[in-house]
Amino acid sequence: MYPPLQYTLEAHAGAATLYLHGTLLPHDAVAALRACFSLPAAVRRLRVDLRGVHAAAGACDTLAILLDEWAAKRRGPARVDLAPARRRAS
C-alpha cells in the first residue's frame, strides 16, 4: 500500500510548482489543482512534479483535464515531470 497523497505548492513571480507525493487518486488531483486555481493571476506557468507519485486509475486523466483547463484560463504553459521509467530485470 502506498501512502496518502501530500502536496506542496511553491509560487514565484509568474510561475509555480506543485510537488505531489504518495498515492494520487482522482479526488486528490481535484484538490491539488484547486490550490493552483487560487494562485494570483500573475502566475501563468505551472510545473507539476509527479516523480514521487503512484497514480490510481483515472487520476492522471483527471489531472490532465484540469491542467489543460488551468493553462487555457491562464494563457500559459503547464508541464508535468514524471519519474524515469524503471528498467525491469530480464
PDB file as gemmi writes it, atoms N, CA and C in Angstrom:
CRYST1    1.000    1.000    1.000  90.00  90.00  90.00 P 1                      
ATOM      1  N   MET A   1       0.839  -1.176   0.000  1.00  0.00           N  
ATOM      2  CA  MET A   1       0.000   0.000   0.000  1.00  0.00           C  
ATOM      3  C   MET A   1       0.886   1.242   0.000  1.00  0.00           C  
ATOM      4  N   TYR A   2       0.491   2.211  -0.772  1.00  0.00           N  
ATOM      5  CA  TYR A   2       1.234   3.457  -0.880  1.00  0.00           C  
ATOM      6  C   TYR A   2       0.658   4.483   0.095  1.00  0.00           C  
ATOM      7  N   PRO A   3       1.488   5.443   0.515  1.00  0.00           N  
ATOM      8  CA  PRO A   3       0.997   6.453   1.463  1.00  0.00           C  
ATOM      9  C   PRO A   3      -0.017   7.387   0.817  1.00  0.00           C  
ATOM     10  N   PRO A   4      -0.861   8.045   1.633  1.00  0.00           N  
ATOM     11  CA  PRO A   4      -1.822   9.003   1.079  1.00  0.00           C  
ATOM     12  C   PRO A   4      -1.086  10.186   0.452  1.00  0.00           C  
ATOM     13  N   LEU A   5      -1.774  10.872  -0.426  1.00  0.00           N  
ATOM     14  CA  LEU A   5      -1.168  11.983  -1.157  1.00  0.00           C  
ATOM     15  C   LEU A   5      -0.901  13.171  -0.240  1.00  0.00           C  
ATOM     16  N   GLN A   6       0.253  13.759  -0.450  1.00  0.00           N  
ATOM     17  CA  GLN A   6       0.608  15.040   0.154  1.00  0.00           C  
ATOM     18  C   GLN A   6       1.082  15.927  -0.980  1.00  0.00           C  
ATOM     19  N   TYR A   7       0.817  17.212  -0.878  1.00  0.00           N  
ATOM     20  CA  TYR A   7       1.325  18.111  -1.908  1.00  0.00           C  
ATOM     21  C   TYR A   7       1.820  19.412  -1.309  1.00  0.00           C  
ATOM     22  N   THR A   8       2.765  20.016  -2.025  1.00  0.00           N  
ATOM     23  CA  THR A   8       3.328  21.310  -1.669  1.00  0.00           C  
ATOM     24  C   THR A   8       3.255  22.180  -2.906  1.00  0.00           C  
ATOM     25  N   LEU A   9       2.831  23.403  -2.742  1.00  0.00           N  
ATOM     26  CA  LEU A   9       2.730  24.343  -3.851  1.00  0.00           C  
ATOM     27  C   LEU A   9       3.676  25.501  -3.579  1.00  0.00           C  
ATOM     28  N   GLU A  10       4.645  25.690  -4.478  1.00  0.00           N  
ATOM     29  CA  GLU A  10       5.585  26.801  -4.384  1.00  0.00           C  
ATOM     30  C   GLU A  10       5.279  27.772  -5.508  1.00  0.00           C  
ATOM     31  N   ALA A  11       5.106  29.026  -5.171  1.00  0.00           N  
ATOM     32  CA  ALA A  11       4.814  30.042  -6.188  1.00  0.00           C  
ATOM     33  C   ALA A  11       5.888  31.116  -6.163  1.00  0.00           C  
ATOM     34  N   HIS A  12       6.253  31.559  -7.346  1.00  0.00           N  
ATOM     35  CA  HIS A  12       7.221  32.625  -7.543  1.00  0.00           C  
ATOM     36  C   HIS A  12       6.581  33.633  -8.484  1.00  0.00           C  
ATOM     37  N   ALA A  13       7.258  34.704  -8.755  1.00  0.00           N  
ATOM     38  CA  ALA A  13       6.717  35.719  -9.665  1.00  0.00           C  
ATOM     39  C   ALA A  13       6.492  35.106 -11.046  1.00  0.00           C  
ATOM     40  N   GLY A  14       5.259  34.857 -11.397  1.00  0.00           N  
ATOM     41  CA  GLY A  14       4.914  34.375 -12.725  1.00  0.00           C  
ATOM     42  C   GLY A  14       4.887  32.874 -12.915  1.00  0.00           C  
ATOM     43  N   ALA A  15       5.363  32.100 -11.926  1.00  0.00           N  
ATOM     44  CA  ALA A  15       5.410  30.647 -12.100  1.00  0.00           C  
ATOM     45  C   ALA A  15       5.181  29.946 -10.761  1.00  0.00           C  
ATOM     46  N   ALA A  16       4.784  28.675 -10.853  1.00  0.00           N  
ATOM     47  CA  ALA A  16       4.569  27.870  -9.648  1.00  0.00           C  
ATOM     48  C   ALA A  16       4.916  26.417  -9.940  1.00  0.00           C  
ATOM     49  N   THR A  17       5.246  25.691  -8.877  1.00  0.00           N  
ATOM     50  CA  THR A  17       5.496  24.254  -8.968  1.00  0.00           C  
ATOM     51  C   THR A  17       4.643  23.557  -7.922  1.00  0.00           C  
ATOM     52  N   LEU A  18       3.949  22.518  -8.361  1.00  0.00           N  
ATOM     53  CA  LEU A  18       3.144  21.678  -7.488  1.00  0.00           C  
ATOM     54  C   LEU A  18       3.863  20.340  -7.345  1.00  0.00           C  
ATOM     55  N   TYR A  19       4.322  20.035  -6.136  1.00  0.00           N  
ATOM     56  CA  TYR A  19       5.000  18.775  -5.847  1.00  0.00           C  
ATOM     57  C   TYR A  19       3.996  17.820  -5.220  1.00  0.00           C  
ATOM     58  N   LEU A  20       3.865  16.625  -5.800  1.00  0.00           N  
ATOM     59  CA  LEU A  20       2.942  15.613  -5.285  1.00  0.00           C  
ATOM     60  C   LEU A  20       3.739  14.388  -4.839  1.00  0.00           C  
ATOM     61  N   HIS A  21       3.352  13.805  -3.692  1.00  0.00           N  
ATOM     62  CA  HIS A  21       3.999  12.607  -3.165  1.00  0.00           C  
ATOM     63  C   HIS A  21       2.936  11.695  -2.577  1.00  0.00           C  
ATOM     64  N   GLY A  22       3.030  10.399  -2.882  1.00  0.00           N  
ATOM     65  CA  GLY A  22       2.086   9.428  -2.334  1.00  0.00           C  
ATOM     66  C   GLY A  22       1.174   8.879  -3.411  1.00  0.00           C  
ATOM     67  N   THR A  23       0.008   8.420  -3.004  1.00  0.00           N  
ATOM     68  CA  THR A  23      -0.960   7.831  -3.922  1.00  0.00           C  
ATOM     69  C   THR A  23      -1.889   8.912  -4.459  1.00  0.00           C  
ATOM     70  N   LEU A  24      -1.902   9.062  -5.773  1.00  0.00           N  
ATOM     71  CA  LEU A  24      -2.755  10.061  -6.422  1.00  0.00           C  
ATOM     72  C   LEU A  24      -4.063   9.404  -6.847  1.00  0.00           C  
ATOM     73  N   LEU A  25      -5.151   9.829  -6.226  1.00  0.00           N  
ATOM     74  CA  LEU A  25      -6.496   9.399  -6.597  1.00  0.00           C  
ATOM     75  C   LEU A  25      -7.168  10.549  -7.336  1.00  0.00           C  
ATOM     76  N   PRO A  26      -8.212  10.279  -8.127  1.00  0.00           N  
ATOM     77  CA  PRO A  26      -8.861  11.367  -8.865  1.00  0.00           C  
ATOM     78  C   PRO A  26      -9.292  12.540  -7.984  1.00  0.00           C  
ATOM     79  N   HIS A  27      -9.872  12.267  -6.809  1.00  0.00           N  
ATOM     80  CA  HIS A  27     -10.309  13.384  -5.957  1.00  0.00           C  
ATOM     81  C   HIS A  27      -9.123  14.170  -5.398  1.00  0.00           C  
ATOM     82  N   ASP A  28      -7.957  13.509  -5.246  1.00  0.00           N  
ATOM     83  CA  ASP A  28      -6.752  14.213  -4.811  1.00  0.00           C  
ATOM     84  C   ASP A  28      -6.262  15.173  -5.888  1.00  0.00           C  
ATOM     85  N   ALA A  29      -6.367  14.746  -7.147  1.00  0.00           N  
ATOM     86  CA  ALA A  29      -5.963  15.612  -8.259  1.00  0.00           C  
ATOM     87  C   ALA A  29      -6.815  16.874  -8.276  1.00  0.00           C  
ATOM     88  N   VAL A  30      -8.102  16.724  -8.024  1.00  0.00           N  
ATOM     89  CA  VAL A  30      -9.008  17.881  -7.984  1.00  0.00           C  
ATOM     90  C   VAL A  30      -8.602  18.821  -6.851  1.00  0.00           C  
ATOM     91  N   ALA A  31      -8.348  18.283  -5.670  1.00  0.00           N  
ATOM     92  CA  ALA A  31      -7.977  19.113  -4.517  1.00  0.00           C  
ATOM     93  C   ALA A  31      -6.659  19.842  -4.754  1.00  0.00           C  
ATOM     94  N   ALA A  32      -5.671  19.149  -5.298  1.00  0.00           N  
ATOM     95  CA  ALA A  32      -4.367  19.771  -5.536  1.00  0.00           C  
ATOM     96  C   ALA A  32      -4.458  20.871  -6.592  1.00  0.00           C  
ATOM     97  N   LEU A  33      -5.199  20.615  -7.666  1.00  0.00           N  
ATOM     98  CA  LEU A  33      -5.328  21.635  -8.716  1.00  0.00           C  
ATOM     99  C   LEU A  33      -6.199  22.793  -8.270  1.00  0.00           C  
ATOM    100  N   ARG A  34      -7.098  22.562  -7.337  1.00  0.00           N  
ATOM    101  CA  ARG A  34      -7.901  23.665  -6.795  1.00  0.00           C  
ATOM    102  C   ARG A  34      -6.971  24.715  -6.178  1.00  0.00           C  
ATOM    103  N   ALA A  35      -5.921  24.266  -5.508  1.00  0.00           N  
ATOM    104  CA  ALA A  35      -4.943  25.195  -4.935  1.00  0.00           C  
ATOM    105  C   ALA A  35      -4.251  25.995  -6.038  1.00  0.00           C  
ATOM    106  N   CYS A  36      -3.993  25.371  -7.169  1.00  0.00           N  
ATOM    107  CA  CYS A  36      -3.348  26.066  -8.290  1.00  0.00           C  
ATOM    108  C   CYS A  36      -4.274  27.113  -8.899  1.00  0.00           C  
ATOM    109  N   PHE A  37      -5.558  26.816  -8.957  1.00  0.00           N  
ATOM    110  CA  PHE A  37      -6.517  27.784  -9.499  1.00  0.00           C  
ATOM    111  C   PHE A  37      -6.637  29.013  -8.596  1.00  0.00           C  
ATOM    112  N   SER A  38      -6.252  28.892  -7.330  1.00  0.00           N  
ATOM    113  CA  SER A  38      -6.343  30.033  -6.415  1.00  0.00           C  
ATOM    114  C   SER A  38      -5.069  30.882  -6.394  1.00  0.00           C  
ATOM    115  N   LEU A  39      -4.083  30.518  -7.196  1.00  0.00           N  
ATOM    116  CA  LEU A  39      -2.856  31.321  -7.280  1.00  0.00           C  
ATOM    117  C   LEU A  39      -3.165  32.697  -7.864  1.00  0.00           C  
ATOM    118  N   PRO A  40      -2.334  33.704  -7.572  1.00  0.00           N  
ATOM    119  CA  PRO A  40      -2.541  35.029  -8.161  1.00  0.00           C  
ATOM    120  C   PRO A  40      -2.555  34.971  -9.691  1.00  0.00           C  
ATOM    121  N   ALA A  41      -3.288  35.874 -10.301  1.00  0.00           N  
ATOM    122  CA  ALA A  41      -3.442  35.888 -11.761  1.00  0.00           C  
ATOM    123  C   ALA A  41      -2.114  36.054 -12.490  1.00  0.00           C  
ATOM    124  N   ALA A  42      -1.117  36.641 -11.842  1.00  0.00           N  
ATOM    125  CA  ALA A  42       0.192  36.841 -12.476  1.00  0.00           C  
ATOM    126  C   ALA A  42       0.938  35.525 -12.698  1.00  0.00           C  
ATOM    127  N   VAL A  43       0.539  34.468 -12.008  1.00  0.00           N  
ATOM    128  CA  VAL A  43       1.175  33.156 -12.184  1.00  0.00           C  
ATOM    129  C   VAL A  43       0.604  32.525 -13.442  1.00  0.00           C  
ATOM    130  N   ARG A  44       1.461  32.407 -14.476  1.00  0.00           N  
ATOM    131  CA  ARG A  44       0.989  31.918 -15.772  1.00  0.00           C  
ATOM    132  C   ARG A  44       1.672  30.637 -16.227  1.00  0.00           C  
ATOM    133  N   ARG A  45       2.650  30.172 -15.461  1.00  0.00           N  
ATOM    134  CA  ARG A  45       3.330  28.920 -15.788  1.00  0.00           C  
ATOM    135  C   ARG A  45       3.228  27.986 -14.594  1.00  0.00           C  
ATOM    136  N   LEU A  46       2.941  26.723 -14.881  1.00  0.00           N  
ATOM    137  CA  LEU A  46       2.787  25.739 -13.810  1.00  0.00           C  
ATOM    138  C   LEU A  46       3.547  24.473 -14.168  1.00  0.00           C  
ATOM    139  N   ARG A  47       4.332  24.003 -13.208  1.00  0.00           N  
ATOM    140  CA  ARG A  47       5.022  22.720 -13.350  1.00  0.00           C  
ATOM    141  C   ARG A  47       4.469  21.802 -12.273  1.00  0.00           C  
ATOM    142  N   VAL A  48       4.121  20.583 -12.653  1.00  0.00           N  
ATOM    143  CA  VAL A  48       3.613  19.586 -11.709  1.00  0.00           C  
ATOM    144  C   VAL A  48       4.630  18.452 -11.644  1.00  0.00           C  
ATOM    145  N   ASP A  49       5.152  18.209 -10.459  1.00  0.00           N  
ATOM    146  CA  ASP A  49       6.175  17.189 -10.250  1.00  0.00           C  
ATOM    147  C   ASP A  49       5.506  15.925  -9.709  1.00  0.00           C  
ATOM    148  N   LEU A  50       5.440  14.910 -10.557  1.00  0.00           N  
ATOM    149  CA  LEU A  50       4.811  13.632 -10.187  1.00  0.00           C  
ATOM    150  C   LEU A  50       5.839  12.537  -9.913  1.00  0.00           C  
ATOM    151  N   ARG A  51       7.089  12.914  -9.698  1.00  0.00           N  
ATOM    152  CA  ARG A  51       8.130  11.899  -9.527  1.00  0.00           C  
ATOM    153  C   ARG A  51       7.958  11.061  -8.270  1.00  0.00           C  
ATOM    154  N   GLY A  52       7.206  11.551  -7.283  1.00  0.00           N  
ATOM    155  CA  GLY A  52       7.001  10.787  -6.057  1.00  0.00           C  
ATOM    156  C   GLY A  52       5.608  10.209  -5.933  1.00  0.00           C  
ATOM    157  N   VAL A  53       4.959   9.958  -7.082  1.00  0.00           N  
ATOM    158  CA  VAL A  53       3.543   9.575  -7.075  1.00  0.00           C  
ATOM    159  C   VAL A  53       3.326   8.169  -7.618  1.00  0.00           C  
ATOM    160  N   HIS A  54       2.393   7.476  -6.982  1.00  0.00           N  
ATOM    161  CA  HIS A  54       1.805   6.256  -7.540  1.00  0.00           C  
ATOM    162  C   HIS A  54       0.372   6.651  -7.900  1.00  0.00           C  
ATOM    163  N   ALA A  55       0.040   6.605  -9.183  1.00  0.00           N  
ATOM    164  CA  ALA A  55      -1.278   7.078  -9.631  1.00  0.00           C  
ATOM    165  C   ALA A  55      -2.276   5.937  -9.730  1.00  0.00           C  
ATOM    166  N   ALA A  56      -3.445   6.135  -9.147  1.00  0.00           N  
ATOM    167  CA  ALA A  56      -4.551   5.190  -9.258  1.00  0.00           C  
ATOM    168  C   ALA A  56      -5.261   5.403 -10.594  1.00  0.00           C  
ATOM    169  N   ALA A  57      -6.063   4.435 -10.990  1.00  0.00           N  
ATOM    170  CA  ALA A  57      -6.798   4.515 -12.255  1.00  0.00           C  
ATOM    171  C   ALA A  57      -7.631   5.791 -12.315  1.00  0.00           C  
ATOM    172  N   GLY A  58      -7.521   6.497 -13.410  1.00  0.00           N  
ATOM    173  CA  GLY A  58      -8.309   7.702 -13.631  1.00  0.00           C  
ATOM    174  C   GLY A  58      -7.687   8.974 -13.088  1.00  0.00           C  
ATOM    175  N   ALA A  59      -6.706   8.864 -12.210  1.00  0.00           N  
ATOM    176  CA  ALA A  59      -6.123  10.056 -11.589  1.00  0.00           C  
ATOM    177  C   ALA A  59      -5.352  10.905 -12.593  1.00  0.00           C  
ATOM    178  N   CYS A  60      -4.588  10.271 -13.460  1.00  0.00           N  
ATOM    179  CA  CYS A  60      -3.808  11.036 -14.444  1.00  0.00           C  
ATOM    180  C   CYS A  60      -4.719  11.703 -15.469  1.00  0.00           C  
ATOM    181  N   ASP A  61      -5.801  11.039 -15.845  1.00  0.00           N  
ATOM    182  CA  ASP A  61      -6.768  11.655 -16.762  1.00  0.00           C  
ATOM    183  C   ASP A  61      -7.396  12.889 -16.123  1.00  0.00           C  
ATOM    184  N   THR A  62      -7.776  12.771 -14.860  1.00  0.00           N  
ATOM    185  CA  THR A  62      -8.354  13.911 -14.139  1.00  0.00           C  
ATOM    186  C   THR A  62      -7.355  15.053 -14.072  1.00  0.00           C  
ATOM    187  N   LEU A  63      -6.119  14.732 -13.738  1.00  0.00           N  
ATOM    188  CA  LEU A  63      -5.073  15.744 -13.648  1.00  0.00           C  
ATOM    189  C   LEU A  63      -4.852  16.425 -14.996  1.00  0.00           C  
ATOM    190  N   ALA A  64      -4.807  15.649 -16.073  1.00  0.00           N  
ATOM    191  CA  ALA A  64      -4.587  16.212 -17.410  1.00  0.00           C  
ATOM    192  C   ALA A  64      -5.708  17.168 -17.809  1.00  0.00           C  
ATOM    193  N   ILE A  65      -6.938  16.795 -17.542  1.00  0.00           N  
ATOM    194  CA  ILE A  65      -8.084  17.657 -17.879  1.00  0.00           C  
ATOM    195  C   ILE A  65      -7.997  18.975 -17.114  1.00  0.00           C  
ATOM    196  N   LEU A  66      -7.696  18.896 -15.821  1.00  0.00           N  
ATOM    197  CA  LEU A  66      -7.606  20.107 -15.008  1.00  0.00           C  
ATOM    198  C   LEU A  66      -6.410  20.970 -15.394  1.00  0.00           C  
ATOM    199  N   LEU A  67      -5.293  20.340 -15.754  1.00  0.00           N  
ATOM    200  CA  LEU A  67      -4.130  21.116 -16.203  1.00  0.00           C  
ATOM    201  C   LEU A  67      -4.416  21.840 -17.510  1.00  0.00           C  
ATOM    202  N   ASP A  68      -5.103  21.180 -18.426  1.00  0.00           N  
ATOM    203  CA  ASP A  68      -5.494  21.846 -19.681  1.00  0.00           C  
ATOM    204  C   ASP A  68      -6.381  23.048 -19.392  1.00  0.00           C  
ATOM    205  N   GLU A  69      -7.319  22.884 -18.473  1.00  0.00           N  
ATOM    206  CA  GLU A  69      -8.213  23.980 -18.107  1.00  0.00           C  
ATOM    207  C   GLU A  69      -7.428  25.129 -17.467  1.00  0.00           C  
ATOM    208  N   TRP A  70      -6.491  24.793 -16.575  1.00  0.00           N  
ATOM    209  CA  TRP A  70      -5.678  25.813 -15.918  1.00  0.00           C  
ATOM    210  C   TRP A  70      -4.861  26.589 -16.955  1.00  0.00           C  
ATOM    211  N   ALA A  71      -4.197  25.861 -17.862  1.00  0.00           N  
ATOM    212  CA  ALA A  71      -3.352  26.504 -18.874  1.00  0.00           C  
ATOM    213  C   ALA A  71      -4.171  27.401 -19.795  1.00  0.00           C  
ATOM    214  N   ALA A  72      -5.362  26.965 -20.169  1.00  0.00           N  
ATOM    215  CA  ALA A  72      -6.219  27.779 -21.039  1.00  0.00           C  
ATOM    216  C   ALA A  72      -6.679  29.040 -20.317  1.00  0.00           C  
ATOM    217  N   LYS A  73      -7.037  28.904 -19.061  1.00  0.00           N  
ATOM    218  CA  LYS A  73      -7.505  30.060 -18.292  1.00  0.00           C  
ATOM    219  C   LYS A  73      -6.384  31.068 -18.066  1.00  0.00           C  
ATOM    220  N   ARG A  74      -5.175  30.578 -17.811  1.00  0.00           N  
ATOM    221  CA  ARG A  74      -4.034  31.453 -17.536  1.00  0.00           C  
ATOM    222  C   ARG A  74      -3.290  31.884 -18.795  1.00  0.00           C  
ATOM    223  N   ARG A  75      -3.624  31.256 -19.913  1.00  0.00           N  
ATOM    224  CA  ARG A  75      -2.924  31.522 -21.181  1.00  0.00           C  
ATOM    225  C   ARG A  75      -1.420  31.338 -21.025  1.00  0.00           C  
ATOM    226  N   GLY A  76      -1.082  30.222 -20.411  1.00  0.00           N  
ATOM    227  CA  GLY A  76       0.320  29.897 -20.181  1.00  0.00           C  
ATOM    228  C   GLY A  76       0.511  28.394 -20.195  1.00  0.00           C  
ATOM    229  N   PRO A  77       1.765  27.958 -20.151  1.00  0.00           N  
ATOM    230  CA  PRO A  77       2.045  26.523 -20.221  1.00  0.00           C  
ATOM    231  C   PRO A  77       1.901  25.818 -18.872  1.00  0.00           C  
ATOM    232  N   ALA A  78       1.568  24.551 -18.948  1.00  0.00           N  
ATOM    233  CA  ALA A  78       1.572  23.664 -17.787  1.00  0.00           C  
ATOM    234  C   ALA A  78       2.380  22.439 -18.192  1.00  0.00           C  
ATOM    235  N   ARG A  79       3.304  22.040 -17.345  1.00  0.00           N  
ATOM    236  CA  ARG A  79       4.209  20.940 -17.673  1.00  0.00           C  
ATOM    237  C   ARG A  79       4.185  19.922 -16.537  1.00  0.00           C  
ATOM    238  N   VAL A  80       4.379  18.662 -16.885  1.00  0.00           N  
ATOM    239  CA  VAL A  80       4.386  17.582 -15.895  1.00  0.00           C  
ATOM    240  C   VAL A  80       5.727  16.870 -15.948  1.00  0.00           C  
ATOM    241  N   ASP A  81       6.346  16.693 -14.790  1.00  0.00           N  
ATOM    242  CA  ASP A  81       7.576  15.914 -14.672  1.00  0.00           C  
ATOM    243  C   ASP A  81       7.221  14.552 -14.100  1.00  0.00           C  
ATOM    244  N   LEU A  82       7.586  13.507 -14.832  1.00  0.00           N  
ATOM    245  CA  LEU A  82       7.315  12.131 -14.408  1.00  0.00           C  
ATOM    246  C   LEU A  82       8.598  11.468 -13.933  1.00  0.00           C  
ATOM    247  N   ALA A  83       8.458  10.432 -13.144  1.00  0.00           N  
ATOM    248  CA  ALA A  83       9.616   9.646 -12.725  1.00  0.00           C  
ATOM    249  C   ALA A  83      10.176   8.920 -13.938  1.00  0.00           C  
ATOM    250  N   PRO A  84      11.496   8.747 -13.998  1.00  0.00           N  
ATOM    251  CA  PRO A  84      12.056   7.993 -15.116  1.00  0.00           C  
ATOM    252  C   PRO A  84      11.541   6.557 -15.097  1.00  0.00           C  
ATOM    253  N   ALA A  85      11.406   5.985 -16.268  1.00  0.00           N  
ATOM    254  CA  ALA A  85      10.929   4.601 -16.376  1.00  0.00           C  
ATOM    255  C   ALA A  85      11.922   3.669 -15.693  1.00  0.00           C  
ATOM    256  N   ARG A  86      11.396   2.723 -14.958  1.00  0.00           N  
ATOM    257  CA  ARG A  86      12.253   1.748 -14.286  1.00  0.00           C  
ATOM    258  C   ARG A  86      12.543   0.602 -15.232  1.00  0.00           C  
ATOM    259  N   ARG A  87      13.781   0.162 -15.210  1.00  0.00           N  
ATOM    260  CA  ARG A  87      14.154  -0.986 -16.039  1.00  0.00           C  
ATOM    261  C   ARG A  87      13.769  -2.252 -15.297  1.00  0.00           C  
ATOM    262  N   ARG A  88      13.208  -3.163 -16.027  1.00  0.00           N  
ATOM    263  CA  ARG A  88      12.815  -4.444 -15.430  1.00  0.00           C  
ATOM    264  C   ARG A  88      13.919  -5.465 -15.652  1.00  0.00           C  
ATOM    265  N   ALA A  89      14.142  -6.260 -14.644  1.00  0.00           N  
ATOM    266  CA  ALA A  89      15.140  -7.326 -14.770  1.00  0.00           C  
ATOM    267  C   ALA A  89      14.621  -8.376 -15.734  1.00  0.00           C  
ATOM    268  N   SER A  90      15.521  -8.896 -16.547  1.00  0.00           N  
ATOM    269  CA  SER A  90      15.083  -9.924 -17.505  1.00  0.00           C  
ATOM    270  C   SER A  90      15.421 -11.307 -17.036  1.00  0.00           C  
TER     271      SER A  90                                                      
END                                                                             
